[in-house]
Short mmCIF file of C-alpha atoms and ligand atoms in Angstrom, two decimals:
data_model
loop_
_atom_site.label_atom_id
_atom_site.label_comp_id
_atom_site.label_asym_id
_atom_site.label_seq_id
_atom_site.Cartn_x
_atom_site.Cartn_y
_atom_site.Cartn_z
CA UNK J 1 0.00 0.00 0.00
CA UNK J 2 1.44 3.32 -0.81
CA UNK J 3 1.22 6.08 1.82
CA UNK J 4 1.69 9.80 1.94
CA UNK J 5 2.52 11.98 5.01
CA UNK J 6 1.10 15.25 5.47
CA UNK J 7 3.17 17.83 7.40
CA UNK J 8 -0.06 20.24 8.26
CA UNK J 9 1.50 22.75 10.51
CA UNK J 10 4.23 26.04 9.69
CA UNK J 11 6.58 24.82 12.46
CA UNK J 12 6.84 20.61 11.40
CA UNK J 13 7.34 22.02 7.81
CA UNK J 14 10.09 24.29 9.00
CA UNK J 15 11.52 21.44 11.10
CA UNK J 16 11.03 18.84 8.66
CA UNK J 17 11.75 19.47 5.60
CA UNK J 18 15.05 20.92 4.03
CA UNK J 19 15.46 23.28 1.75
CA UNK J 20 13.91 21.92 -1.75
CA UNK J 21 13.01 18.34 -0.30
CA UNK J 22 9.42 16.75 -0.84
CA UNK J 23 7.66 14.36 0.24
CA UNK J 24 8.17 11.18 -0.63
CA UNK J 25 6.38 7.43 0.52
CA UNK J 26 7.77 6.10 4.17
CA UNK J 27 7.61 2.39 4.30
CA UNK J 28 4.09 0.64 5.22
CA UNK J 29 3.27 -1.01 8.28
CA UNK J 30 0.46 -4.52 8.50
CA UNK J 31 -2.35 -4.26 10.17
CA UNK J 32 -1.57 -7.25 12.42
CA UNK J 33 -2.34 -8.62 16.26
CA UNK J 34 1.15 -7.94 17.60
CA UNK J 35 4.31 -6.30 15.90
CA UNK J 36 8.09 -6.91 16.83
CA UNK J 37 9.02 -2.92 17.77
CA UNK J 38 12.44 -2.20 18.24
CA UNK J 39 13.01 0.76 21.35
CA UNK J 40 17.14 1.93 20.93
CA UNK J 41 17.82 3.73 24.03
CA UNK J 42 20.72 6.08 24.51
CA UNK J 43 21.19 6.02 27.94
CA UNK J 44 19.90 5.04 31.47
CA UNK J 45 22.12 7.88 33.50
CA UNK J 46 18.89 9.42 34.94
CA UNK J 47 15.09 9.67 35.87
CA UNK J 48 13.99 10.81 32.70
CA UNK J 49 15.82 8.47 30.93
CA UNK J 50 14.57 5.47 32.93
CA UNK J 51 11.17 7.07 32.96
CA UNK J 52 11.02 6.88 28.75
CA UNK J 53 12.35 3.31 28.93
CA UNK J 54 9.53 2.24 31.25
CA UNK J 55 6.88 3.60 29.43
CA UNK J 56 8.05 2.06 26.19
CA UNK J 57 7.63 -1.40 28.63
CA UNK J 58 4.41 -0.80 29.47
CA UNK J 59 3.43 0.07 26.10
CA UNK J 60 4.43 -3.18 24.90
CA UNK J 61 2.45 -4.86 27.76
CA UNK J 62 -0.80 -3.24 26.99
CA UNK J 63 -0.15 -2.84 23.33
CA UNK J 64 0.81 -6.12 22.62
CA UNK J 65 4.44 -5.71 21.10
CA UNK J 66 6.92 -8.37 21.39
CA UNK J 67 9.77 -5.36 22.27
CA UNK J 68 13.31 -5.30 21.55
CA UNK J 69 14.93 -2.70 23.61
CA UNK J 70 18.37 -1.67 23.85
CA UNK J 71 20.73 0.85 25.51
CA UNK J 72 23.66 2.41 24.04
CA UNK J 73 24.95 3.84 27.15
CA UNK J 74 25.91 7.47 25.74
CA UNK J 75 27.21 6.38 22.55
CA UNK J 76 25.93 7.50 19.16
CA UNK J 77 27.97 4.85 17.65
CA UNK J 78 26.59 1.95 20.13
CA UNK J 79 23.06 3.35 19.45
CA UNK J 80 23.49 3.29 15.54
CA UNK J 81 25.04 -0.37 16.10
CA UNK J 82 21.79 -1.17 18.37
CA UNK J 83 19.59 -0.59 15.68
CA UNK J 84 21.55 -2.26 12.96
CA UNK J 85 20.72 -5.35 15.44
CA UNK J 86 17.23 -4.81 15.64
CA UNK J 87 16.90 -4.41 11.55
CA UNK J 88 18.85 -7.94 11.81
CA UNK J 89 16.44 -9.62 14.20
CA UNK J 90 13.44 -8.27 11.79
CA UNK J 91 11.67 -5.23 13.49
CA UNK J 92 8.45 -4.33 12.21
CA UNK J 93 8.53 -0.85 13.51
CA UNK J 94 11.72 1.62 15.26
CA UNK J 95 10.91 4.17 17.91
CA UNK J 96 14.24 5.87 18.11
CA UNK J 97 15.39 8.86 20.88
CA UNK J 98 18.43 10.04 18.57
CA UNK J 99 20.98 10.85 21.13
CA UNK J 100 22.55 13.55 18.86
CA UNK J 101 21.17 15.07 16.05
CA UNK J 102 24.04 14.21 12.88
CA UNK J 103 25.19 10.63 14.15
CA UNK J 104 22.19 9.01 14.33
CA UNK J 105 21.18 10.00 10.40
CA UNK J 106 22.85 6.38 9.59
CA UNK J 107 20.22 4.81 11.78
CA UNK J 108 17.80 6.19 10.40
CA UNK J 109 19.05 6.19 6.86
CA UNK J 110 19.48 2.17 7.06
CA UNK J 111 15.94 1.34 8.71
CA UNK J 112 14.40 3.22 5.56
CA UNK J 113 16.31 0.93 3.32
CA UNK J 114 15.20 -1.92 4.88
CA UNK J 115 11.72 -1.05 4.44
CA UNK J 116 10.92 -0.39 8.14
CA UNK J 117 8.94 2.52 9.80
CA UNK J 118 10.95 5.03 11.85
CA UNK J 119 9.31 7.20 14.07
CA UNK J 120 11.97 9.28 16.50
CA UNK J 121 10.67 10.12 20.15
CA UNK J 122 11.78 12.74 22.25
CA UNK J 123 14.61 14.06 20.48
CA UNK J 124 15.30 14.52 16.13
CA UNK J 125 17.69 14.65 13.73
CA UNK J 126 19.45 17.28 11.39
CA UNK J 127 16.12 18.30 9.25
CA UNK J 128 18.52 19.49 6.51
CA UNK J 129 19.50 15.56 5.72
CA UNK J 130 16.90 13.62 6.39
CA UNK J 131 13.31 14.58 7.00
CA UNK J 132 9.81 13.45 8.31
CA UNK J 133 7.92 12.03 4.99
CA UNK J 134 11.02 10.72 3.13
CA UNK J 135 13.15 9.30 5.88
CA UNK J 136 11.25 8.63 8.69
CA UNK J 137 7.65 8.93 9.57
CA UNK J 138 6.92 11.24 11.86
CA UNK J 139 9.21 13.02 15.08
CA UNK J 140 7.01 12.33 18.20
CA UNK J 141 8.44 15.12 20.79
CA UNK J 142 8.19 18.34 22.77
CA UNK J 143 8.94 22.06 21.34
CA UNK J 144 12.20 22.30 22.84
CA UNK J 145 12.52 26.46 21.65
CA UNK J 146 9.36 26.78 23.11
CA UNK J 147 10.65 25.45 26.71
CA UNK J 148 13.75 27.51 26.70
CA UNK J 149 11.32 30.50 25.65
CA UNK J 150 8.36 29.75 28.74
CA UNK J 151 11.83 29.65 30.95
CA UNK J 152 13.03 32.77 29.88
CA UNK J 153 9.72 34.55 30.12
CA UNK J 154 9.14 32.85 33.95
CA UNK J 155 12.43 34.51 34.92
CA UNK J 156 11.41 37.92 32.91
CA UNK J 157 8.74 38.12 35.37
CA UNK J 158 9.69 36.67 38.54
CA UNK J 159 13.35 37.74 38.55
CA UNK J 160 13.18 40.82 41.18
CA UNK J 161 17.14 41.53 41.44
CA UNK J 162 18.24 44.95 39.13
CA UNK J 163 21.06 42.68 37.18
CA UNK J 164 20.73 39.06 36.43
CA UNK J 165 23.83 36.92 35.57
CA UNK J 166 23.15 33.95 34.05
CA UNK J 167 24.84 30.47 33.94
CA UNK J 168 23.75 28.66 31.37
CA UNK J 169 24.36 24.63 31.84
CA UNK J 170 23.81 23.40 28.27
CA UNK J 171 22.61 19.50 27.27
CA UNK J 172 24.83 17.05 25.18
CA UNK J 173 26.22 18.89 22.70
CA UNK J 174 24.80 17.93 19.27
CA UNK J 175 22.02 17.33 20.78
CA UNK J 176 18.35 18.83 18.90
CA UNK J 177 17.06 20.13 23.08
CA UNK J 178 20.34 21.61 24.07
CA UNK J 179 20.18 23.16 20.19
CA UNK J 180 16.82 23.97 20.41
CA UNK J 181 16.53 25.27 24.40
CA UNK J 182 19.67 27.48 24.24
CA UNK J 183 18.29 28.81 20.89
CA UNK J 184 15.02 29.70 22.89
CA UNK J 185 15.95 31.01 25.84
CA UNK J 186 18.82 33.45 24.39
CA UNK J 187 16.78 34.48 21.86
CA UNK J 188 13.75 36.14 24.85
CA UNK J 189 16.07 36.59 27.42
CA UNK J 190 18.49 39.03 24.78
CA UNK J 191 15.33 41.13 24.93
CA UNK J 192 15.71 41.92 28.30
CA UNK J 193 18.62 44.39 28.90
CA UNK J 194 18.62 43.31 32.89
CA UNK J 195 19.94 39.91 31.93
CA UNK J 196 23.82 38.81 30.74
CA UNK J 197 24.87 35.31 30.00
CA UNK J 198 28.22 35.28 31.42
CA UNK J 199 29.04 31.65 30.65
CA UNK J 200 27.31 28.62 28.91
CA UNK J 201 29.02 25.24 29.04
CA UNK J 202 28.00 21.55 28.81
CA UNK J 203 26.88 19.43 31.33
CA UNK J 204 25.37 16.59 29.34
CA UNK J 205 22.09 16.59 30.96
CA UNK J 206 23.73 14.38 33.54
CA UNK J 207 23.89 15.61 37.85
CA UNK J 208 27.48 14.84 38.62
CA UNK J 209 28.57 16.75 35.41
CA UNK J 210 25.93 19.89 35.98
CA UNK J 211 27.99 19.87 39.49
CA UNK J 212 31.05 19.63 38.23
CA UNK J 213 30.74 22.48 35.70
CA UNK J 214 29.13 24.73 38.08
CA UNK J 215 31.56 24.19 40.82
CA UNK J 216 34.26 25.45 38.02
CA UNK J 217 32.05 28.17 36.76
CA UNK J 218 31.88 29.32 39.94
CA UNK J 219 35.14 30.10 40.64
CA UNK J 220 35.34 32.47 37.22
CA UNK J 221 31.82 33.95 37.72
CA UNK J 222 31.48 34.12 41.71
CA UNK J 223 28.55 36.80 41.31
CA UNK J 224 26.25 34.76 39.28
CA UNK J 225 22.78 34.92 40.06
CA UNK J 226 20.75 32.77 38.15
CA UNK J 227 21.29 29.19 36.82
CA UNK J 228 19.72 28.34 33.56
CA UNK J 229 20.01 24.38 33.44
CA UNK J 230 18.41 22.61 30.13
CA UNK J 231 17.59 19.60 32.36
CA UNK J 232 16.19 19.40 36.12
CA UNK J 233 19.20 16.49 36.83
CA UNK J 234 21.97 19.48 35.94
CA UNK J 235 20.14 22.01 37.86
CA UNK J 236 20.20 19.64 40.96
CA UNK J 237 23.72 19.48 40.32
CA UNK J 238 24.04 22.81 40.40
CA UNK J 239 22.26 22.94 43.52
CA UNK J 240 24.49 20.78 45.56
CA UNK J 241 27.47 22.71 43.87
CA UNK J 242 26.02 26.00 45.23
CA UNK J 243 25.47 24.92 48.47
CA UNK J 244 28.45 23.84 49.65
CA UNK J 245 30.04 26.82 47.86
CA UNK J 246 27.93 28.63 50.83
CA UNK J 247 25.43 30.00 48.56
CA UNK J 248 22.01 29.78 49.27
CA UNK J 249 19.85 28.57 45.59
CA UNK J 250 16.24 30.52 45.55
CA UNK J 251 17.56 33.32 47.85
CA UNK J 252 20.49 34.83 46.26
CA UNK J 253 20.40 32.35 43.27
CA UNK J 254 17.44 31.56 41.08
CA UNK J 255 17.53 28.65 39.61
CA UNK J 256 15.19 27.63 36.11
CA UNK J 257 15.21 24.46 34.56
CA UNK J 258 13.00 22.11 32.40
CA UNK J 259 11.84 18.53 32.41
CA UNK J 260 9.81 18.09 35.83
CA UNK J 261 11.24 15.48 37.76
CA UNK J 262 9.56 14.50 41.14
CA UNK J 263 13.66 16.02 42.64
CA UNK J 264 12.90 19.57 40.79
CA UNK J 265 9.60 19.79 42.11
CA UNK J 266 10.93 18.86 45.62
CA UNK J 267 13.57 21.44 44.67
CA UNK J 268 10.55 24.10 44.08
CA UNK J 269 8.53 23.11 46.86
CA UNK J 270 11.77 23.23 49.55
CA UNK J 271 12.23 27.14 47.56
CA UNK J 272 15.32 26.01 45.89
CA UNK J 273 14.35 26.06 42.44
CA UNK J 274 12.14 28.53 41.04
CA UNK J 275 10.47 26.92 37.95
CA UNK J 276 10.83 23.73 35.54
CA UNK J 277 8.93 23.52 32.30
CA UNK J 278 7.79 20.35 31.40
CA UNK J 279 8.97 17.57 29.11
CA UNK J 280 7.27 14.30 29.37
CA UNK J 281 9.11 11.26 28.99
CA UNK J 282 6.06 9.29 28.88
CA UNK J 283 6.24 8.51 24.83
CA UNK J 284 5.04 4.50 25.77
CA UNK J 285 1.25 5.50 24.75
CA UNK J 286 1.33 8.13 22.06
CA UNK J 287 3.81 5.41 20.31
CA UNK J 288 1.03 2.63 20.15
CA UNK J 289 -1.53 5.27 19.46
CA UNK J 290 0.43 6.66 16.58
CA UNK J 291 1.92 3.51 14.94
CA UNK J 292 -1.67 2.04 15.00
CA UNK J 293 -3.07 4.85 13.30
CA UNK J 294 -0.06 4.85 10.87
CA UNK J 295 -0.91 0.76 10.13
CA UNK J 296 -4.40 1.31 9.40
CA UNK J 297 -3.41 3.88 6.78
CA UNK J 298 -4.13 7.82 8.42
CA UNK J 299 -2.54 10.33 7.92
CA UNK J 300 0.55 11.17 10.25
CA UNK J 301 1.65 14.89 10.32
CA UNK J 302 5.04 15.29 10.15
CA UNK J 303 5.66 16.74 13.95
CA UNK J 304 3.24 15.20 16.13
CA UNK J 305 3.69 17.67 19.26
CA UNK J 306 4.24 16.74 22.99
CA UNK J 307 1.91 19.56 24.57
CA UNK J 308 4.32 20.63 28.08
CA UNK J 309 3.05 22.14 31.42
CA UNK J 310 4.76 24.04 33.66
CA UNK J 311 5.48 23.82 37.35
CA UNK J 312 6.18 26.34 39.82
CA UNK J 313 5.48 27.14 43.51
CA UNK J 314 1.71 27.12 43.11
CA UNK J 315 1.03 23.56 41.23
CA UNK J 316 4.30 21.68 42.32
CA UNK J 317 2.66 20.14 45.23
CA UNK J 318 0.07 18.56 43.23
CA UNK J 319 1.72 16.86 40.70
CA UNK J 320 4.76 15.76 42.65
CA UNK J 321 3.10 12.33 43.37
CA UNK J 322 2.53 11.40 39.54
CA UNK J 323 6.38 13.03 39.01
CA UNK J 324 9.06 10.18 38.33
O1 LIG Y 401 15.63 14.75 25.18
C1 LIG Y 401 15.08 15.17 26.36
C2 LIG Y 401 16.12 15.37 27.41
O2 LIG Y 401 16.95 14.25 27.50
C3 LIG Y 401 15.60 15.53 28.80
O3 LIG Y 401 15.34 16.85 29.13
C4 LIG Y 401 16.75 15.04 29.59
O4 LIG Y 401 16.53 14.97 30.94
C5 LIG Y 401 17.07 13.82 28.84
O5 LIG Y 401 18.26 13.19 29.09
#
């Protein structure tokens, strides 16, 4: 059966497709009882992480998928490797979480030769080399501008000092959220002549590194006053980094972040942490959903979009019992 996907909104066209590219047929997918869906992982180093990996689980239990899941442990190469596996052991369908955004084009690159539907989760790939429609089917995710924006309009409003100096604590680099949230959150925050970046470094989204980072940045920028983290696990970091260099985070440092782990909204409800805009890791669902409605022959847009809260002192209490 030959299939067409439709890229309906401004923003999945701008993400999608490259400049001159068109739409072209993705492989088709049975309609069958159960399908053999292969789940490459890039890593287990935190909640969010493990959070994704478990929903994917419980997809396949209430779904019905006989799932091959891997973990590549931080390595693009491992991860492109993992999935060269799962084409191997004859994978119906690939949810990938491309750890970086050039690396993992191979992956998906090979999985469309083999004739088998990709769908990325979470994170994309470099839309000027392969895009959703040709390449793969569809990028199942969050905005990530859109979070860096909501955290640099929370801080326009709520930030009460006359000169904020900003540490920024970027995701892996290569990476389409640490692209996509610096991109953001410097863009709105520029507009505000109160604000300076004064450094913006790497952490990896992992804790131990957002410590390690700030306890170094620290020593350069000993007046900062505000920690931008693109993940809650770096901004943690950053917290126990703060602390014991005697500062005190949410009095004289303000600290924004996004994902909304059950820590950051501990963080926020202990005052430490002033706000963390959501990203859901909880793709398990919306997967089934979507690859269903891809099998029995809709139409997929090109972007289907994550929808993300945002939690702050006045909601962080009720939602830290469904946090992860
Ligand atoms: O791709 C989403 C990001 O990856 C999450 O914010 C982070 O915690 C994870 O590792």
């Amino acid at each position: 059966m030959k299939r067409r996907v439709l890229l309906t909104t401004a923003a999945a066209m701008a993400m999608c497709l490259g400049a001159g590219a068109t739409l072209a047929d993705t492989p088709p997918l049975a309609v069958k009882d159960s399908y053999r869906v292969g789940f490459a992982q890039m890593e287990s180093n935190n909640p969010w992480r493990i959070a994704e990996t478990k929903s994917f689980h419980d997809a396949a239990e209430s779904c019905g998928w006989e799932l091959i899941a891997t973990d590549a442990a931080g390595s693009a190469a491992k991860q492109v490797a993992d999935v060269d596996s799962m084409i191997a052991q004859g994978i119906d369908v690939l949810f990938l979480p491309p750890r970086e955004e050039k690396p993992l084009i191979p992956a998906v690159m090979k999985a469309k030769a083999a004739g088998i539907p990709t769908f990325l989760v979470d994170r994309s790939v470099d839309s000027n080399v392969a895009q959703a429609g040709e390449h793969y089917v569809a990028f199942l995710g969050s905005d990530f501008v859109d979070q860096g924006r909501r955290v640099a309009e929370w801080l326009i409003e709520n930030f009460e000092g006359d000169k904020g100096i900003i540490v920024e604590l970027e995701g892996t680099t290569g990476s389409s959220p640490a692209n996509d949230r610096r991109s953001g959150f410097d863009d709105r925050i520029a507009e505000d002549s109160r604000f300076e970046i004064v450094a913006s470094q790497t952490g990896d989204f992992a804790r131990d590194m957002g410590r390690q980072v700030m306890e170094t940045l620290l020593q350069a920028h000993p007046d900062v006053n505000v920690v931008y983290a693109h993940n809650d696990e770096m901004a943690i970091g950053a917290i126990q980094a703060l602390e014991l260099a005697g500062r005190k985070p949410g009095e004289d440092v303000t600290i924004v972040s996004i994902d909304g782990t059950r820590d950051a909204l501990q963080a926020i409800i202990d005052g430490k942490m002033g706000v963390t805009v959501e990203s859901s890791p909880f793709f398990g669902p919306l997967a089934c959903d979507v690859m269903k409605r891809y099998a029995s022959g809709e139409e997929i847009p090109g972007w289907v979009k994550v929808e993300d809260r945002i939690f702050t002192i006045d909601n962080a209490a009720d939602h830290i019992d469904e946090a992860y």
